[in-house]
Amino acid sequence: MNARPMLRGLWRWAREFAGERAYEVYLEHHHARHPGEPPLPEREFWRRRTDDRERNPRARCC
């Protein structure tokens, strides 16, 4: 049995859980829903996401 696919899936899940894929998910959504419009640059995306989380705190451990 090859463990590589299982490890890839686990790595993808861990990145998803930690929020590291947020920009990738945003780009997928943006290209699907807003074709022809430029997406936010990655730095601006993270800045807005951080600002939003500070303005609207949600239940979280940290």
mmCIF file of N, CA and C in Angstrom:
data_model
loop_
_atom_site.group_PDB
_atom_site.id
_atom_site.type_symbol
_atom_site.label_atom_id
_atom_site.label_comp_id
_atom_site.label_asym_id
_atom_site.label_seq_id
_atom_site.Cartn_x
_atom_site.Cartn_y
_atom_site.Cartn_z
ATOM 1 N N MET A 1 0.840 -1.191 0.000
ATOM 2 C CA MET A 1 0.000 0.000 0.000
ATOM 3 C C MET A 1 0.879 1.245 0.000
ATOM 4 N N ASN A 2 0.528 2.183 -0.843
ATOM 5 C CA ASN A 2 1.289 3.423 -0.950
ATOM 6 C C ASN A 2 0.703 4.452 0.017
ATOM 7 N N ALA A 3 1.528 4.947 0.896
ATOM 8 C CA ALA A 3 1.073 5.905 1.913
ATOM 9 C C ALA A 3 1.019 7.335 1.378
ATOM 10 N N ARG A 4 1.611 7.570 0.233
ATOM 11 C CA ARG A 4 1.683 8.937 -0.301
ATOM 12 C C ARG A 4 0.310 9.598 -0.481
ATOM 13 N N PRO A 5 -0.677 8.937 -1.116
ATOM 14 C CA PRO A 5 -1.998 9.572 -1.257
ATOM 15 C C PRO A 5 -2.645 9.874 0.101
ATOM 16 N N MET A 6 -2.462 8.972 1.048
ATOM 17 C CA MET A 6 -3.030 9.189 2.369
ATOM 18 C C MET A 6 -2.364 10.393 3.043
ATOM 19 N N LEU A 7 -1.063 10.499 2.919
ATOM 20 C CA LEU A 7 -0.350 11.629 3.508
ATOM 21 C C LEU A 7 -0.738 12.950 2.831
ATOM 22 N N ARG A 8 -0.924 12.907 1.511
ATOM 23 C CA ARG A 8 -1.373 14.107 0.796
ATOM 24 C C ARG A 8 -2.739 14.573 1.307
ATOM 25 N N GLY A 9 -3.641 13.621 1.471
ATOM 26 C CA GLY A 9 -4.969 13.947 1.981
ATOM 27 C C GLY A 9 -4.909 14.502 3.394
ATOM 28 N N LEU A 10 -4.081 13.910 4.213
ATOM 29 C CA LEU A 10 -3.920 14.390 5.585
ATOM 30 C C LEU A 10 -3.327 15.802 5.590
ATOM 31 N N TRP A 11 -2.336 16.027 4.735
ATOM 32 C CA TRP A 11 -1.719 17.358 4.642
ATOM 33 C C TRP A 11 -2.742 18.392 4.169
ATOM 34 N N ARG A 12 -3.543 18.031 3.182
ATOM 35 C CA ARG A 12 -4.571 18.951 2.688
ATOM 36 C C ARG A 12 -5.591 19.255 3.783
ATOM 37 N N TRP A 13 -6.005 18.234 4.531
ATOM 38 C CA TRP A 13 -6.950 18.432 5.626
ATOM 39 C C TRP A 13 -6.351 19.348 6.687
ATOM 40 N N ALA A 14 -5.099 19.135 7.036
ATOM 41 C CA ALA A 14 -4.450 19.965 8.052
ATOM 42 C C ALA A 14 -4.370 21.421 7.595
ATOM 43 N N ARG A 15 -4.039 21.647 6.345
ATOM 44 C CA ARG A 15 -3.984 23.018 5.814
ATOM 45 C C ARG A 15 -5.363 23.654 5.820
ATOM 46 N N GLU A 16 -6.377 22.889 5.470
ATOM 47 C CA GLU A 16 -7.751 23.384 5.472
ATOM 48 C C GLU A 16 -8.168 23.745 6.898
ATOM 49 N N PHE A 17 -7.887 22.862 7.829
ATOM 50 C CA PHE A 17 -8.244 23.065 9.225
ATOM 51 C C PHE A 17 -7.562 24.311 9.797
ATOM 52 N N ALA A 18 -6.314 24.531 9.427
ATOM 53 C CA ALA A 18 -5.551 25.672 9.938
ATOM 54 C C ALA A 18 -5.878 26.983 9.209
ATOM 55 N N GLY A 19 -6.624 26.898 8.124
ATOM 56 C CA GLY A 19 -6.983 28.107 7.386
ATOM 57 C C GLY A 19 -5.961 28.524 6.352
ATOM 58 N N GLU A 20 -4.965 27.699 6.118
ATOM 59 C CA GLU A 20 -3.909 28.047 5.172
ATOM 60 C C GLU A 20 -4.376 28.044 3.718
ATOM 61 N N ARG A 21 -5.457 27.355 3.431
ATOM 62 C CA ARG A 21 -5.966 27.298 2.060
ATOM 63 C C ARG A 21 -6.979 28.395 1.760
ATOM 64 N N ALA A 22 -7.190 29.295 2.686
ATOM 65 C CA ALA A 22 -8.234 30.312 2.527
ATOM 66 C C ALA A 22 -8.058 31.115 1.240
ATOM 67 N N TYR A 23 -6.841 31.510 0.914
ATOM 68 C CA TYR A 23 -6.632 32.304 -0.301
ATOM 69 C C TYR A 23 -6.895 31.467 -1.544
ATOM 70 N N GLU A 24 -6.462 30.201 -1.522
ATOM 71 C CA GLU A 24 -6.722 29.314 -2.663
ATOM 72 C C GLU A 24 -8.223 29.130 -2.870
ATOM 73 N N VAL A 25 -8.954 28.933 -1.786
ATOM 74 C CA VAL A 25 -10.403 28.766 -1.864
ATOM 75 C C VAL A 25 -11.043 30.052 -2.376
ATOM 76 N N TYR A 26 -10.553 31.196 -1.888
ATOM 77 C CA TYR A 26 -11.054 32.495 -2.362
ATOM 78 C C TYR A 26 -10.838 32.627 -3.871
ATOM 79 N N LEU A 27 -9.663 32.282 -4.357
ATOM 80 C CA LEU A 27 -9.386 32.391 -5.794
ATOM 81 C C LEU A 27 -10.314 31.493 -6.611
ATOM 82 N N GLU A 28 -10.536 30.269 -6.137
ATOM 83 C CA GLU A 28 -11.443 29.363 -6.838
ATOM 84 C C GLU A 28 -12.844 29.970 -6.913
ATOM 85 N N HIS A 29 -13.311 30.490 -5.788
ATOM 86 C CA HIS A 29 -14.634 31.120 -5.752
ATOM 87 C C HIS A 29 -14.675 32.338 -6.674
ATOM 88 N N HIS A 30 -13.656 33.183 -6.573
ATOM 89 C CA HIS A 30 -13.634 34.421 -7.342
ATOM 90 C C HIS A 30 -13.669 34.156 -8.844
ATOM 91 N N HIS A 31 -12.846 33.209 -9.294
ATOM 92 C CA HIS A 31 -12.805 32.906 -10.725
ATOM 93 C C HIS A 31 -14.119 32.300 -11.205
ATOM 94 N N ALA A 32 -14.784 31.538 -10.335
ATOM 95 C CA ALA A 32 -16.056 30.925 -10.720
ATOM 96 C C ALA A 32 -17.203 31.929 -10.727
ATOM 97 N N ARG A 33 -17.204 32.843 -9.767
ATOM 98 C CA ARG A 33 -18.337 33.764 -9.601
ATOM 99 C C ARG A 33 -18.134 35.145 -10.195
ATOM 100 N N HIS A 34 -16.892 35.544 -10.394
ATOM 101 C CA HIS A 34 -16.602 36.895 -10.873
ATOM 102 C C HIS A 34 -15.578 36.871 -12.016
ATOM 103 N N PRO A 35 -15.891 36.130 -13.082
ATOM 104 C CA PRO A 35 -14.919 36.049 -14.185
ATOM 105 C C PRO A 35 -14.663 37.429 -14.790
ATOM 106 N N GLY A 36 -13.439 37.662 -15.140
ATOM 107 C CA GLY A 36 -13.080 38.931 -15.758
ATOM 108 C C GLY A 36 -12.710 40.013 -14.765
ATOM 109 N N GLU A 37 -13.040 39.825 -13.492
ATOM 110 C CA GLU A 37 -12.660 40.801 -12.471
ATOM 111 C C GLU A 37 -11.377 40.328 -11.795
ATOM 112 N N PRO A 38 -10.452 41.232 -11.563
ATOM 113 C CA PRO A 38 -9.210 40.801 -10.914
ATOM 114 C C PRO A 38 -9.453 40.478 -9.432
ATOM 115 N N PRO A 39 -8.874 39.392 -8.945
ATOM 116 C CA PRO A 39 -9.012 39.064 -7.526
ATOM 117 C C PRO A 39 -8.108 39.960 -6.675
ATOM 118 N N LEU A 40 -8.359 39.963 -5.390
ATOM 119 C CA LEU A 40 -7.488 40.701 -4.484
ATOM 120 C C LEU A 40 -6.102 40.082 -4.513
ATOM 121 N N PRO A 41 -5.072 40.903 -4.422
ATOM 122 C CA PRO A 41 -3.737 40.318 -4.249
ATOM 123 C C PRO A 41 -3.700 39.551 -2.923
ATOM 124 N N GLU A 42 -2.836 38.571 -2.836
ATOM 125 C CA GLU A 42 -2.803 37.728 -1.645
ATOM 126 C C GLU A 42 -2.580 38.524 -0.371
ATOM 127 N N ARG A 43 -1.695 39.470 -0.386
ATOM 128 C CA ARG A 43 -1.420 40.276 0.814
ATOM 129 C C ARG A 43 -2.673 41.039 1.266
ATOM 130 N N GLU A 44 -3.401 41.613 0.332
ATOM 131 C CA GLU A 44 -4.622 42.353 0.657
ATOM 132 C C GLU A 44 -5.703 41.405 1.181
ATOM 133 N N PHE A 45 -5.796 40.220 0.596
ATOM 134 C CA PHE A 45 -6.755 39.233 1.072
ATOM 135 C C PHE A 45 -6.520 38.929 2.536
ATOM 136 N N TRP A 46 -5.273 38.611 2.915
ATOM 137 C CA TRP A 46 -4.970 38.259 4.303
ATOM 138 C C TRP A 46 -5.189 39.451 5.236
ATOM 139 N N ARG A 47 -4.873 40.665 4.774
ATOM 140 C CA ARG A 47 -5.085 41.850 5.610
ATOM 141 C C ARG A 47 -6.573 42.022 5.903
ATOM 142 N N ARG A 48 -7.408 41.908 4.876
ATOM 143 C CA ARG A 48 -8.855 42.058 5.076
ATOM 144 C C ARG A 48 -9.412 40.945 5.958
ATOM 145 N N ARG A 49 -8.923 39.736 5.762
ATOM 146 C CA ARG A 49 -9.389 38.610 6.573
ATOM 147 C C ARG A 49 -9.032 38.816 8.039
ATOM 148 N N THR A 50 -7.814 39.269 8.284
ATOM 149 C CA THR A 50 -7.388 39.529 9.658
ATOM 150 C C THR A 50 -8.199 40.660 10.276
ATOM 151 N N ASP A 51 -8.383 41.732 9.530
ATOM 152 C CA ASP A 51 -9.177 42.860 10.033
ATOM 153 C C ASP A 51 -10.603 42.422 10.354
ATOM 154 N N ASP A 52 -11.190 41.617 9.486
ATOM 155 C CA ASP A 52 -12.548 41.140 9.712
ATOM 156 C C ASP A 52 -12.629 40.285 10.975
ATOM 157 N N ARG A 53 -11.662 39.436 11.181
ATOM 158 C CA ARG A 53 -11.670 38.579 12.375
ATOM 159 C C ARG A 53 -11.475 39.391 13.651
ATOM 160 N N GLU A 54 -10.736 40.473 13.573
ATOM 161 C CA GLU A 54 -10.565 41.318 14.750
ATOM 162 C C GLU A 54 -11.838 42.109 15.047
ATOM 163 N N ARG A 55 -12.532 42.549 14.014
ATOM 164 C CA ARG A 55 -13.787 43.290 14.198
ATOM 165 C C ARG A 55 -14.922 42.388 14.640
ATOM 166 N N ASN A 56 -14.938 41.152 14.151
ATOM 167 C CA ASN A 56 -16.015 40.203 14.419
ATOM 168 C C ASN A 56 -15.455 38.916 14.996
ATOM 169 N N PRO A 57 -15.052 38.944 16.263
ATOM 170 C CA PRO A 57 -14.467 37.716 16.838
ATOM 171 C C PRO A 57 -15.503 36.595 16.903
ATOM 172 N N ARG A 58 -15.034 35.416 16.635
ATOM 173 C CA ARG A 58 -15.862 34.227 16.709
ATOM 174 C C ARG A 58 -15.299 33.347 17.811
ATOM 175 N N ALA A 59 -16.063 32.366 18.209
ATOM 176 C CA ALA A 59 -15.561 31.436 19.227
ATOM 177 C C ALA A 59 -14.333 30.733 18.668
ATOM 178 N N ARG A 60 -13.253 30.814 19.388
ATOM 179 C CA ARG A 60 -12.032 30.119 18.988
ATOM 180 C C ARG A 60 -11.158 29.915 20.220
ATOM 181 N N CYS A 61 -10.204 29.087 20.087
ATOM 182 C CA CYS A 61 -9.394 28.723 21.253
ATOM 183 C C CYS A 61 -8.371 29.804 21.614
ATOM 184 N N CYS A 62 -7.911 30.562 20.636
ATOM 185 C CA CYS A 62 -6.812 31.505 20.917
ATOM 186 C C CYS A 62 -7.212 32.960 20.660
#
